[in-house]
Short mmCIF file of C-alpha atoms in Angstrom, two decimals:
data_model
loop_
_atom_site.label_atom_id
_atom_site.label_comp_id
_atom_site.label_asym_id
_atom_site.label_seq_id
_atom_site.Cartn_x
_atom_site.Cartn_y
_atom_site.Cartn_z
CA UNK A 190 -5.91 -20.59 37.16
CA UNK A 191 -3.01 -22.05 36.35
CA UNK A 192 -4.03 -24.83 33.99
CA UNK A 193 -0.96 -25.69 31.64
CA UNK A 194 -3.60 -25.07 28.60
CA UNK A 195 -4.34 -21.90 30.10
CA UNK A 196 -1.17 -20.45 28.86
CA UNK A 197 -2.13 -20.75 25.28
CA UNK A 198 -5.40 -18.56 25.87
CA UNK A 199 -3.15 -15.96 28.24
CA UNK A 200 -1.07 -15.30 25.37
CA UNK A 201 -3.93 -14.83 23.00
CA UNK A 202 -5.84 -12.30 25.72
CA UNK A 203 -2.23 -10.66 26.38
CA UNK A 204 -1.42 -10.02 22.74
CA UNK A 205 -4.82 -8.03 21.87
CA UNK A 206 -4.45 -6.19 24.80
CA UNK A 207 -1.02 -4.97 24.12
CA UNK A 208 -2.21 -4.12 20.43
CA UNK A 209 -5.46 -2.49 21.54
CA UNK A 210 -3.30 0.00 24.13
CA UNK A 211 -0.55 0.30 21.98
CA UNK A 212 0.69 -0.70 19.03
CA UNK A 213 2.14 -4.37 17.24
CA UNK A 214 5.29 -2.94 16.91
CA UNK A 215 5.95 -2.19 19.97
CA UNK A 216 5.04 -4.76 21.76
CA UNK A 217 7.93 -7.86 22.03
CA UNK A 218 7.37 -11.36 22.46
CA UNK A 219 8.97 -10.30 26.27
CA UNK A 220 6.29 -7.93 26.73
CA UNK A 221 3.29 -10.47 25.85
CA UNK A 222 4.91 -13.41 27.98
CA UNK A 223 4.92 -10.78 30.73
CA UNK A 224 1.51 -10.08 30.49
CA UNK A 225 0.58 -13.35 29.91
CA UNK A 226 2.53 -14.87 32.85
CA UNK A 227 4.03 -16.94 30.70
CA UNK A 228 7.61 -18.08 30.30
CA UNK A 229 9.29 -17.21 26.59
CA UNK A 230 9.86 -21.34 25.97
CA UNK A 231 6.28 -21.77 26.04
CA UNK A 232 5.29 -18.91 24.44
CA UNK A 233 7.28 -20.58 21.36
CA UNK A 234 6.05 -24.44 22.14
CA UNK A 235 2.53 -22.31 21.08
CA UNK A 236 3.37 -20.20 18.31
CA UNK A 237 6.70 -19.91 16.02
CA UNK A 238 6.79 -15.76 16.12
CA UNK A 239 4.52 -12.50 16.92
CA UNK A 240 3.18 -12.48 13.91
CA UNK A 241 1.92 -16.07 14.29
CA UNK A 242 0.39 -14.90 17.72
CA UNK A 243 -1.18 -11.99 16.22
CA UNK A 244 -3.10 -14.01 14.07
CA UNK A 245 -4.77 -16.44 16.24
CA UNK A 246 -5.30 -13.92 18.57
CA UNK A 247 -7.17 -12.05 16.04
CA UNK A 248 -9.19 -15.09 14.86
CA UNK A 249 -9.39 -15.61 18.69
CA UNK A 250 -10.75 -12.04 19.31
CA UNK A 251 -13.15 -11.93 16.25
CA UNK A 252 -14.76 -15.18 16.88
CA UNK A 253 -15.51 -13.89 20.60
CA UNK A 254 -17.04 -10.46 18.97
CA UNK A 255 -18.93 -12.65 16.47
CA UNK A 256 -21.32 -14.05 18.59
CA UNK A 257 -21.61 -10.75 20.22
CA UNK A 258 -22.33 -9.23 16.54
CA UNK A 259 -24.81 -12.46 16.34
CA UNK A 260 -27.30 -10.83 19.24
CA UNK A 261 -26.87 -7.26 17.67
CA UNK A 262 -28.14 -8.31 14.53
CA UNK A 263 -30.71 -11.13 15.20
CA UNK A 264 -34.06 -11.00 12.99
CA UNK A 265 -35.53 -10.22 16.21
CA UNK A 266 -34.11 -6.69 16.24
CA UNK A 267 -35.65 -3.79 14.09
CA UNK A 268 -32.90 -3.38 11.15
CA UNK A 269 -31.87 0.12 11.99
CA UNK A 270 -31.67 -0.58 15.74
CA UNK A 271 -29.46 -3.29 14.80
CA UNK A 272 -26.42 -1.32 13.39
CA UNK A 273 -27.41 1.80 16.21
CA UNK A 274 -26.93 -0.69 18.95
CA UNK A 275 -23.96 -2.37 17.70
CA UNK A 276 -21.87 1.32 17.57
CA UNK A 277 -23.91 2.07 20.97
CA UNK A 278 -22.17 -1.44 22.27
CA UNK A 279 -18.60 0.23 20.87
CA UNK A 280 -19.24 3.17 22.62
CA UNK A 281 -19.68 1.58 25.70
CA UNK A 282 -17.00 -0.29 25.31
CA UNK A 283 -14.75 2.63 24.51
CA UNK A 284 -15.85 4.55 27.74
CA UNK A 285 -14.92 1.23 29.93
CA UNK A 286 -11.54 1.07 28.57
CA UNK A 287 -11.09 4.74 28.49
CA UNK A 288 -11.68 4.28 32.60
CA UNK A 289 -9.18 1.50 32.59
CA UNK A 290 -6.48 2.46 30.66
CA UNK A 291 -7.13 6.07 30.79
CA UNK A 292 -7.36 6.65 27.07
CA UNK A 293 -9.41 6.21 24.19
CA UNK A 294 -8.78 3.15 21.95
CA UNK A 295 -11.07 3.07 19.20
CA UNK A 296 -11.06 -0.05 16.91
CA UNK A 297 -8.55 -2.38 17.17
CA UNK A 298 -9.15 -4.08 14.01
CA UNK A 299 -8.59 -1.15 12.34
CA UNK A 300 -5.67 0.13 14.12
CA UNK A 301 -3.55 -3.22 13.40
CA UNK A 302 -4.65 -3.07 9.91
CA UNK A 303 -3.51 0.63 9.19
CA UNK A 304 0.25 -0.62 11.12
CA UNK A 305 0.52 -4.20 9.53
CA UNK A 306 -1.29 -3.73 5.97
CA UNK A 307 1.89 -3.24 4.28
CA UNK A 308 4.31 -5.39 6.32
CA UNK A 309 2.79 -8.37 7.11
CA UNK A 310 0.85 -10.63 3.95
CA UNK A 311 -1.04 -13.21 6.38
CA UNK A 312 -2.44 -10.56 9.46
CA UNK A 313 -3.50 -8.48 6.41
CA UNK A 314 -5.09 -11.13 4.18
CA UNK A 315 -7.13 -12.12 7.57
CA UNK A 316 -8.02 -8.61 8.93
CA UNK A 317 -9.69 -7.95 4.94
CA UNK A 318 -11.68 -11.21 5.34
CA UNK A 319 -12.72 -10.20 8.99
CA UNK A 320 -13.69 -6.98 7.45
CA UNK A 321 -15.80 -8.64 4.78
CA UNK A 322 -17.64 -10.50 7.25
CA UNK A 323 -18.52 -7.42 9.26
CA UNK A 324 -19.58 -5.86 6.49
CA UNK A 325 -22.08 -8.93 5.91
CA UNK A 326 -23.92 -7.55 9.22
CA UNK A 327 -24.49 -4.20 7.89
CA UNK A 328 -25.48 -5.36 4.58
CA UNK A 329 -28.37 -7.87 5.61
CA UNK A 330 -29.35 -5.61 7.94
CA UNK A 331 -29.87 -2.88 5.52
CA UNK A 332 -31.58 -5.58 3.23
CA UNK A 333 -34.22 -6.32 5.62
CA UNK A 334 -34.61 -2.38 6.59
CA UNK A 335 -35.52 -1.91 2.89
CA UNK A 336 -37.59 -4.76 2.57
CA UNK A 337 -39.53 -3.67 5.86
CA UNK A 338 -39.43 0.73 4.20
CA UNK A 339 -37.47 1.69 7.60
CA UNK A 340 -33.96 2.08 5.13
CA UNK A 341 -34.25 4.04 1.75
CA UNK A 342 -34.03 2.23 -1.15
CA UNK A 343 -30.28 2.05 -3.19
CA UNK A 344 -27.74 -0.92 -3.48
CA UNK A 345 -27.51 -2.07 -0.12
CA UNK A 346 -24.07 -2.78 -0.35
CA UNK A 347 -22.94 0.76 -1.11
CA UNK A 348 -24.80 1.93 1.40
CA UNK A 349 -23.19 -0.90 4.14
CA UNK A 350 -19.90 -0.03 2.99
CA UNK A 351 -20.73 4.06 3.51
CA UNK A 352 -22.07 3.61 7.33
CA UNK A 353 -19.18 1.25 7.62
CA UNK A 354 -16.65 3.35 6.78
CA UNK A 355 -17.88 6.24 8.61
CA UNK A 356 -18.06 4.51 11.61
CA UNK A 357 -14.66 3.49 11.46
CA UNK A 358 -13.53 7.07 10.61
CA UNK A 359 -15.12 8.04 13.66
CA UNK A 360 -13.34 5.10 15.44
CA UNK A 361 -9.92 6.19 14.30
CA UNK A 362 -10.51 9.80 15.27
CA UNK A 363 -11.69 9.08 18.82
CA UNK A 364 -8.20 7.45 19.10
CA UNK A 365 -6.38 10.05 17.50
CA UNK A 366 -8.21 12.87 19.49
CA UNK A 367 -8.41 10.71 22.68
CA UNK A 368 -11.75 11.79 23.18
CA UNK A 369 -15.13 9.53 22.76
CA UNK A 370 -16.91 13.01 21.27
CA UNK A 371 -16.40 11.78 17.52
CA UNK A 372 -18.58 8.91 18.47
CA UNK A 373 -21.71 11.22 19.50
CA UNK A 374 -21.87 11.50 15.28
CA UNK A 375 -22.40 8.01 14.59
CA UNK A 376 -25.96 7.86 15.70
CA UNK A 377 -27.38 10.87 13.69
CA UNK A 378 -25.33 10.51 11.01
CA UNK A 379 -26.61 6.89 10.55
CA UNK A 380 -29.96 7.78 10.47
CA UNK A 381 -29.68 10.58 8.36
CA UNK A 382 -27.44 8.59 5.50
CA UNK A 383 -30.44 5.52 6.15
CA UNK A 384 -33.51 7.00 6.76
CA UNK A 385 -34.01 9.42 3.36
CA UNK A 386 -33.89 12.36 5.08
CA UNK A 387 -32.68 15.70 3.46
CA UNK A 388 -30.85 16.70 6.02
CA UNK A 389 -29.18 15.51 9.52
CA UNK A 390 -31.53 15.47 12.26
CA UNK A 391 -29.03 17.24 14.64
CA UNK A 392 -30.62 20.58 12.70
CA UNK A 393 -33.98 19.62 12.01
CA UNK A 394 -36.43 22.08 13.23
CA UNK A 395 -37.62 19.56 16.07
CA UNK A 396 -34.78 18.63 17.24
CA UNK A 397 -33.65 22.52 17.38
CA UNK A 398 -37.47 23.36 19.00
CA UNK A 399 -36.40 20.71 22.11
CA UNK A 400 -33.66 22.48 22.84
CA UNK A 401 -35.30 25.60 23.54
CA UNK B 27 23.12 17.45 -4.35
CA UNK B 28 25.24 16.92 -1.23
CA UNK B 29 24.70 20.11 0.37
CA UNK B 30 24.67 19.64 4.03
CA UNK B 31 22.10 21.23 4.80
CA UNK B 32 19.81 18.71 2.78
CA UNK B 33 20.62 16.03 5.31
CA UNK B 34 18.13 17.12 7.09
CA UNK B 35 15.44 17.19 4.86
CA UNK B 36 16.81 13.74 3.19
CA UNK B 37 15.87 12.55 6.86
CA UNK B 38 12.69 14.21 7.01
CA UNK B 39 11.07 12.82 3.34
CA UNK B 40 12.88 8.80 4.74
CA UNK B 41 11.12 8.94 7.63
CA UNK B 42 7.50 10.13 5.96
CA UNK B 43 8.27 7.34 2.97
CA UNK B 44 9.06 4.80 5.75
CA UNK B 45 5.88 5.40 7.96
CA UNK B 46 4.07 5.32 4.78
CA UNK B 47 5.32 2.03 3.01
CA UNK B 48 5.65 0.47 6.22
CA UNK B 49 5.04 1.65 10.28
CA UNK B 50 6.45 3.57 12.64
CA UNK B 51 7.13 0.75 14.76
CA UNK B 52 9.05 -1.19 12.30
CA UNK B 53 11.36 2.09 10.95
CA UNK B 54 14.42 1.88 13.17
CA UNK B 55 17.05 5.30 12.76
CA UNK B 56 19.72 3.04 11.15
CA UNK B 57 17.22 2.22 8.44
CA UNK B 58 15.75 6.07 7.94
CA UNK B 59 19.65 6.84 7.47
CA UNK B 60 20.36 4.30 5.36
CA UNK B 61 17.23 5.44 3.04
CA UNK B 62 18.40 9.16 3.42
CA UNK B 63 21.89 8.50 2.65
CA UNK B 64 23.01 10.19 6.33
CA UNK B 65 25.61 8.81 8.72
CA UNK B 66 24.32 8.12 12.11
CA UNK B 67 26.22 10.98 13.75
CA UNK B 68 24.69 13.45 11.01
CA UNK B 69 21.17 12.32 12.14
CA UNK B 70 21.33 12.74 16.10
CA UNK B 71 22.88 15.88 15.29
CA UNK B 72 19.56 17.07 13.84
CA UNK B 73 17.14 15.02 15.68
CA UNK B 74 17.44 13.90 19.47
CA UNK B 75 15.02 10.40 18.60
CA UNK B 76 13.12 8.87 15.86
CA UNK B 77 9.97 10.62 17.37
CA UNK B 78 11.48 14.49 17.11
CA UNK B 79 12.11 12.92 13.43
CA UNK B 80 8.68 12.14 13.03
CA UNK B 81 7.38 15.22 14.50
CA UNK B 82 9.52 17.20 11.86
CA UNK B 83 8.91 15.41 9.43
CA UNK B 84 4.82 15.56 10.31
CA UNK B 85 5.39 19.56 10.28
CA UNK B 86 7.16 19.50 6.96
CA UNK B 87 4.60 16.70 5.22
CA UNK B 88 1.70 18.75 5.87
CA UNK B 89 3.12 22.02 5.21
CA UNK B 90 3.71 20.87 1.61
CA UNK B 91 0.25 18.98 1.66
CA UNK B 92 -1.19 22.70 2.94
CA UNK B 93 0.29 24.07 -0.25
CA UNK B 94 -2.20 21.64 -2.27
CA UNK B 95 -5.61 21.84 -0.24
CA UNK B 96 -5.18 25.52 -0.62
CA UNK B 97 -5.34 24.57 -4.04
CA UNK B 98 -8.33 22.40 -4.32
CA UNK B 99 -10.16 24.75 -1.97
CA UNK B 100 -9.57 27.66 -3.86
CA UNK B 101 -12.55 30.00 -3.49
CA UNK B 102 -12.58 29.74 -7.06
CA UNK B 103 -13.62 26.79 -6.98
CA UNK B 104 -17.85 25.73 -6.84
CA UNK B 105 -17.30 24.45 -3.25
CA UNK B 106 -18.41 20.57 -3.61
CA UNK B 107 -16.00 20.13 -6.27
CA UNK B 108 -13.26 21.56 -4.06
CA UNK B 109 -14.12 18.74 -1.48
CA UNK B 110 -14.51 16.04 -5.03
CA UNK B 111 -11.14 17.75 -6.11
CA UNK B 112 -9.23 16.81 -3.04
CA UNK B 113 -10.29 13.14 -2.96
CA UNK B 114 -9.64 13.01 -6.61
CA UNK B 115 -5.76 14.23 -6.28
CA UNK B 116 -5.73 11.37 -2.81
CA UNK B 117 -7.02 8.86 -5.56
CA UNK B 118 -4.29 9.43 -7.94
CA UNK B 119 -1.56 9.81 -5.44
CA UNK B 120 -2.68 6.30 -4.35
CA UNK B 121 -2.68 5.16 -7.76
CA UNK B 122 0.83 6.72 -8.45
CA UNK B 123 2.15 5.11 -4.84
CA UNK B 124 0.86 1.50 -6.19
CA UNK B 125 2.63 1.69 -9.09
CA UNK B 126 5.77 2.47 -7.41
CA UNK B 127 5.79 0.28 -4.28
CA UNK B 128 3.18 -2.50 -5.33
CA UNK B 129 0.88 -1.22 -2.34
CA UNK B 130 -1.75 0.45 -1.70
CA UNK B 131 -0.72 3.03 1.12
CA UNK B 132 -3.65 4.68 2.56
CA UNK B 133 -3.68 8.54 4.64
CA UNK B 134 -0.32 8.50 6.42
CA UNK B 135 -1.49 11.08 8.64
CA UNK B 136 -4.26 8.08 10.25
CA UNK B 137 -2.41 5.45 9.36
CA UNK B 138 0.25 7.06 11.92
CA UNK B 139 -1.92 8.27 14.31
CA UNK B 140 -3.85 4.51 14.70
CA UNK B 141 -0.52 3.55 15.50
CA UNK B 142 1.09 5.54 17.79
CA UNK B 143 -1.74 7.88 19.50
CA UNK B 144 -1.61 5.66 22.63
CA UNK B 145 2.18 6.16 22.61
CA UNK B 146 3.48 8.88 21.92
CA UNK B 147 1.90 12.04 23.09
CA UNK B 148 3.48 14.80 21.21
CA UNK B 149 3.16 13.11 18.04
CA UNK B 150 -0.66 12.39 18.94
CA UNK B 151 -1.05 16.15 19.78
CA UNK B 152 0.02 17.50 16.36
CA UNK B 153 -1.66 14.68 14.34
CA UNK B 154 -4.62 16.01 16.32
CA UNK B 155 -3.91 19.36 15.35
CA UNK B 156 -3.63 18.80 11.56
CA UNK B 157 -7.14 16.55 11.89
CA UNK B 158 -8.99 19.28 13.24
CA UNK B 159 -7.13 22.20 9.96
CA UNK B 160 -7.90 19.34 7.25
CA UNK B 161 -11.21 19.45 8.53
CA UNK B 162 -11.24 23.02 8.46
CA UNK B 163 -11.21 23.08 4.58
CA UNK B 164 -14.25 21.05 4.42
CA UNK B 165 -16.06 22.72 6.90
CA UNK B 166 -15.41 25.78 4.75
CA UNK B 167 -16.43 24.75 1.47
CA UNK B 168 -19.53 23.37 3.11
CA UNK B 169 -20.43 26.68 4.68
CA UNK B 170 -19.93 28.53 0.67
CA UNK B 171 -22.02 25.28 -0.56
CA UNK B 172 -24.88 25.94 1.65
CA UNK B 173 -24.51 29.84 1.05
CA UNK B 174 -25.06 28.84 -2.63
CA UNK B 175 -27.22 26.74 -2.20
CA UNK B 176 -25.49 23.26 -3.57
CA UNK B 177 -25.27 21.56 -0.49
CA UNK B 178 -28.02 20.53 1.61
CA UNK B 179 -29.26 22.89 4.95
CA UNK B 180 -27.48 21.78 8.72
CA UNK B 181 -24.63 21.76 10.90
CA UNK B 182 -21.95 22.69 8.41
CA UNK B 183 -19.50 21.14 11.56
CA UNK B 184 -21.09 17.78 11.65
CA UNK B 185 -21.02 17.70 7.88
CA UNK B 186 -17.70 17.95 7.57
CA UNK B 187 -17.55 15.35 9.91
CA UNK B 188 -19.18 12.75 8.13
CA UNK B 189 -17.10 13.34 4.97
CA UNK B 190 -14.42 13.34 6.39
CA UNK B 191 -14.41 10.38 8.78
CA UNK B 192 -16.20 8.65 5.09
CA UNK B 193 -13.19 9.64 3.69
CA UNK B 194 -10.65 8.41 5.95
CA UNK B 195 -12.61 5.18 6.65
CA UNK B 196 -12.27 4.38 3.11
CA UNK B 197 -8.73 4.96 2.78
CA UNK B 198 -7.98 2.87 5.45
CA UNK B 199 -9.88 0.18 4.15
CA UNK B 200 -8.26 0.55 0.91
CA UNK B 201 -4.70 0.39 2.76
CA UNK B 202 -6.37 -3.00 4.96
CA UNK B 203 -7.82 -4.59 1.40
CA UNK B 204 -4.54 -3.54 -0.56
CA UNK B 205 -7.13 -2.40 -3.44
CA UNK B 206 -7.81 0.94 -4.17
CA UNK B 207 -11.89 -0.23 -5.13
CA UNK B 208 -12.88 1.10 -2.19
CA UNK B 209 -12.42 4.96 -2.92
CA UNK B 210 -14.32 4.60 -6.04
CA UNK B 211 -17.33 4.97 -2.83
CA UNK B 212 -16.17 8.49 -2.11
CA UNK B 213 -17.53 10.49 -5.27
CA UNK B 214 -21.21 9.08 -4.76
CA UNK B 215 -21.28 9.10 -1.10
CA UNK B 216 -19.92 12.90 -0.77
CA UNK B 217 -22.78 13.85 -3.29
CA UNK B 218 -25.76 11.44 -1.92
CA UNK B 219 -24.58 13.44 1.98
CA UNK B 220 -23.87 16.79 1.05
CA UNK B 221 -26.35 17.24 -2.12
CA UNK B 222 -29.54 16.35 -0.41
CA UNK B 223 -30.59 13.63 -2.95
CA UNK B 224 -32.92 10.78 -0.81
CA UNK B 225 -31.09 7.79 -2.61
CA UNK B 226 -27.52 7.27 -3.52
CA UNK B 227 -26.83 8.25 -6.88
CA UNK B 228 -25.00 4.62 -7.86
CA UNK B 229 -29.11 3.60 -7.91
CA UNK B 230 -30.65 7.05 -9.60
CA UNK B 231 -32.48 5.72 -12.75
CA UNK B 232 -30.32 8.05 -15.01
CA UNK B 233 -27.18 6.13 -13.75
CA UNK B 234 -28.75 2.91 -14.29
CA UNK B 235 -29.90 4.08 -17.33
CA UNK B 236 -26.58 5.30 -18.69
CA UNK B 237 -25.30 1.83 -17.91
CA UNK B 238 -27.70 0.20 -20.43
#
């Protein structure tokens, strides 16, 4: 509440939020002060451009998520669970913003990469290391699920990089459909590329019986 | 050459190349008629905004792409190889777009819809539209692959799914990374999900072995 240092973290907040619901590119340095509350001269004593706002909101954003991503994945946590909860965390967090804004937004990591890879060198080079580091989760979780026989056996990075990627295809399509429904795969489709089965468990005979 | 009718398709194959190389958001009209050699009048004459252009242009890119996956799904074709087939021709196109722009480029058709599908509905309605007809080849070949008997038993919809949403998750991290590594995934994850096999074939002992 109005703190002068306050202003620095408004513009931060402001500038994800505007990405998240819309896009970098459309979003002005007017638009974020507005949001923010904050007058255009400070928004430059902060930061010299968007761009330079974009990226310390991102590092801003990620090392908020991070300790987030922390609980998911603590030793405490079965492996599998880990990486089901985390998406089941996403999807709650879709449906809350899909009440607020009226829309789905799926991952904004992902959606400033796909605008900015090609335009803008330093957001890119720091969304690929934040990507890298998520990755890290998945992998050491898998490790530990094949070291405990829950996750089949194969180079565990492959296999993080698979269930990463399809959960970020599902992402993107939630946000291009603007509907959470893509989501409902992550879950069996996770288990079914982890687990060694032959097939997905949505059409396994038991899973078929219940519904009878 | 100069014909005045091919203003309008000069417009149509900027404004792909310019969402493509770079974003929506930062491909203003004077630049898309400065890259299709059209005066300013000549393109409101055709096109009311930059979004009717990128509508069109949506309409004519994936006619032509239709074309080519009618191709690579050709029921001549055994059916997993039609799906291996398509991500093969999106690996060389990416190859062939590297060597021309210094860039990996990614699926414009997500790269697009990340960007704008909070913003712009019509757009966000036909990129939904051509989601759910891509997916329709898949779906397709997966149906003849389990009627053959080469791809594994289950929802031949949620299958499709998974590939695809692999598929596109990879791209897109190839686009974030600016390194086309990534899609070398594609070939063993679309066997390991659709052929039934209980490990990822990058860890098979033949594999390992032919790497001795």
């Amino acid at each position: 509440m109005g703190r002068v240092s306050d202003a620095r973290e408004r513009l931060l907040e402001a500038m994800l939020e505007l990405i998240w619901t819309g896009s970098y590119g459309r979003t002005s340095v007017d638009h974020i002060c507005e949001r923010a509350g904050v007058k255009k001269g400070s928004f430059y004593y902060y930061f010299e451009s968007k761009s330079a706002l974009a990226l310390a909101a991102l590092d801003h954003g990620w090392a908020e998520y991070r300790v987030e991503l922390d609980g998911f994945f603590s030793d405490e946590v079965a492996p599998l669970e880990r990486i089901l909860n985390c998406f089941r965390d996403s999807r709650r967090e879709q449906e809350a913003r899909r009440e607020e804004h009226g829309r789905v937004l799926g991952c904004p990591i992902h959606s400033l990469g796909a605008e900015v890879a090609t335009t803008d060198a330093p957001l890119r080079e720091r969304l690929e290391e934040i990507l890298a580091e998520f990755l890290g989760y998945y992998e050491s979780a898998i490790l530990d699920g094949q070291a405990r026989g829950e996750i089949i056996a194969g180079d565990p990075g492959f296999l993080a990089r698979m269930v990463f990627a399809f959960s970020e295809g599902l992402l993107l399509h939630a946000r291009m459909k603007n509907d959470l429904a893509p989501l409902d795969d992550f879950e069996p489709g996770a288990l079914f590329l982890l687990s060694g089965r032959t097939r997905p468990a949505t059409c396994d005979p038991p899973a078929a019986a219940l519904s009878l």
